[in-house]
Amino acid sequence: MTSQKPVILVTRKLPDDVEQRLAALFDVRANADDVQMTSREILVAAEGCDGLLVTPTDRMDAHLIAALPDTIRIIATFSVGHDHIDLEAARARGITVTHTPDVLTDATADLAMLLLLGAARGAHWGMRMIREDTWDAWAPTHPLGHDVGGRRLGIFGMGRIGRAVAGRARAFGLEIHYHKRHRLPPEEEIGATYHASLEEMLPLSDFLLIACASTSETRGRIDREVLARLPGGAIVVNIARGDIVNDDALIEALQSGRLAAAGLDVFNGEPDIDPRYRELDNVFALPHLGSATPDTRRAMGMRAADNLEAFFTGGCPRDALT
Ligand code: DGY
């Protein structure tokens, strides 16, 4: 690195030790208030910067990327998901984009199990009974949730996180099925059944876990037709991105009881989610907490810092996407 430190715009408050490391490496322009910046504010603050450290709340669309100052050579996102960044637009401007895989796999897989179990066992209505003081007595026949062991889990998107959930789900006695574009080698399948098409896997999925990336191919993929192929009483869990699901279709299936329940950590239009989800007693919902532990968030920040440091010392960032 030259004696002049590269100038980095960091769009959100990050864990303290990540900020300390960034400050040692770079001349940091911070967002002290931690209020989400508009595209206009990002453009103004990026003036004179060499790189950006952004998060999933920053929509780096083609328009914004095209308008970035010429000095910007790298965008490092504090996330594994990169659907908020137009990679083609970044490539066209010769901007390197990096993300933070691996370090949030376990935290996100743990949360997937929480959602799966919570949705199956009625955590949402159970907590409501406690909070609203409507629990009058234990009863043999009500209220009841659903068993998990011995049922089938269909995983849509068997990447790092999907595989980590499969490992946990096996321990709960679930039979694992999965769909992804390419079949995994046997040592990574660990007995899971591969389905070359999502449609083929759906009738065998008592639980459907959405764990794929949000891409032009997967956006809106979980629609009425897909949900209609699930067995009656199936449970849908989404830990990926809200835009993979058609909200009208999912809400109708939950309202009608065709689906028994859903466990959702991600939503279309976060944080302004479809208000009908709040009314459904068979929805166990969390506010995008997949990676939300101090150790994981610290590791994500350090990984983003590693990528920036590698880039500015002339190396190749290990998590380069462009
Ligand atoms: C990611 O990293 O993409 C997650 O959604 C943030 O928790």
XYZ file of N, CA and C in Angstrom, residues 42-43 46-47 52 60 63-72 75 93 95:
57
model
N -25.096 8.554 -1.379
C -23.924 7.693 -1.648
C -23.044 8.342 -2.720
N -23.688 8.851 -3.767
C -22.909 9.472 -4.850
C -22.118 10.673 -4.354
N -19.298 9.489 -2.129
C -18.286 8.682 -2.838
C -17.296 9.546 -3.610
N -17.593 10.811 -3.733
C -16.698 11.726 -4.461
C -15.300 11.685 -3.823
N -15.885 1.400 -1.999
C -17.096 1.477 -1.170
C -17.231 0.186 -0.378
N -27.314 -0.887 -5.160
C -26.293 -0.439 -6.110
C -26.743 -0.853 -7.510
N -27.940 2.310 -12.618
C -27.946 3.766 -12.711
C -26.927 4.368 -11.737
N -26.956 3.865 -10.496
C -26.035 4.382 -9.473
C -24.582 4.028 -9.825
N -24.383 2.794 -10.267
C -23.004 2.382 -10.591
C -22.452 3.210 -11.757
N -23.317 3.469 -12.741
C -22.862 4.267 -13.898
C -22.476 5.680 -13.458
N -23.120 6.163 -12.396
C -22.877 7.554 -11.970
C -21.739 7.670 -10.943
N -21.171 6.536 -10.496
C -20.107 6.611 -9.479
C -18.883 7.345 -10.028
N -18.152 8.032 -9.163
C -16.935 8.703 -9.640
C -15.951 7.692 -10.247
N -15.143 8.129 -11.196
C -14.179 7.243 -11.863
C -13.161 6.662 -10.897
N -12.976 7.319 -9.758
C -11.965 6.857 -8.795
C -12.371 5.553 -8.096
N -13.653 5.191 -8.118
C -14.116 3.979 -7.407
C -13.677 2.748 -8.190
N -16.171 -2.351 -4.961
C -17.330 -2.308 -4.061
C -17.281 -3.613 -3.272
N -17.866 -1.131 -15.859
C -17.022 0.002 -15.451
C -15.684 -0.465 -14.896
N -15.200 -2.256 -12.269
C -15.192 -2.195 -10.796
C -15.233 -3.618 -10.247
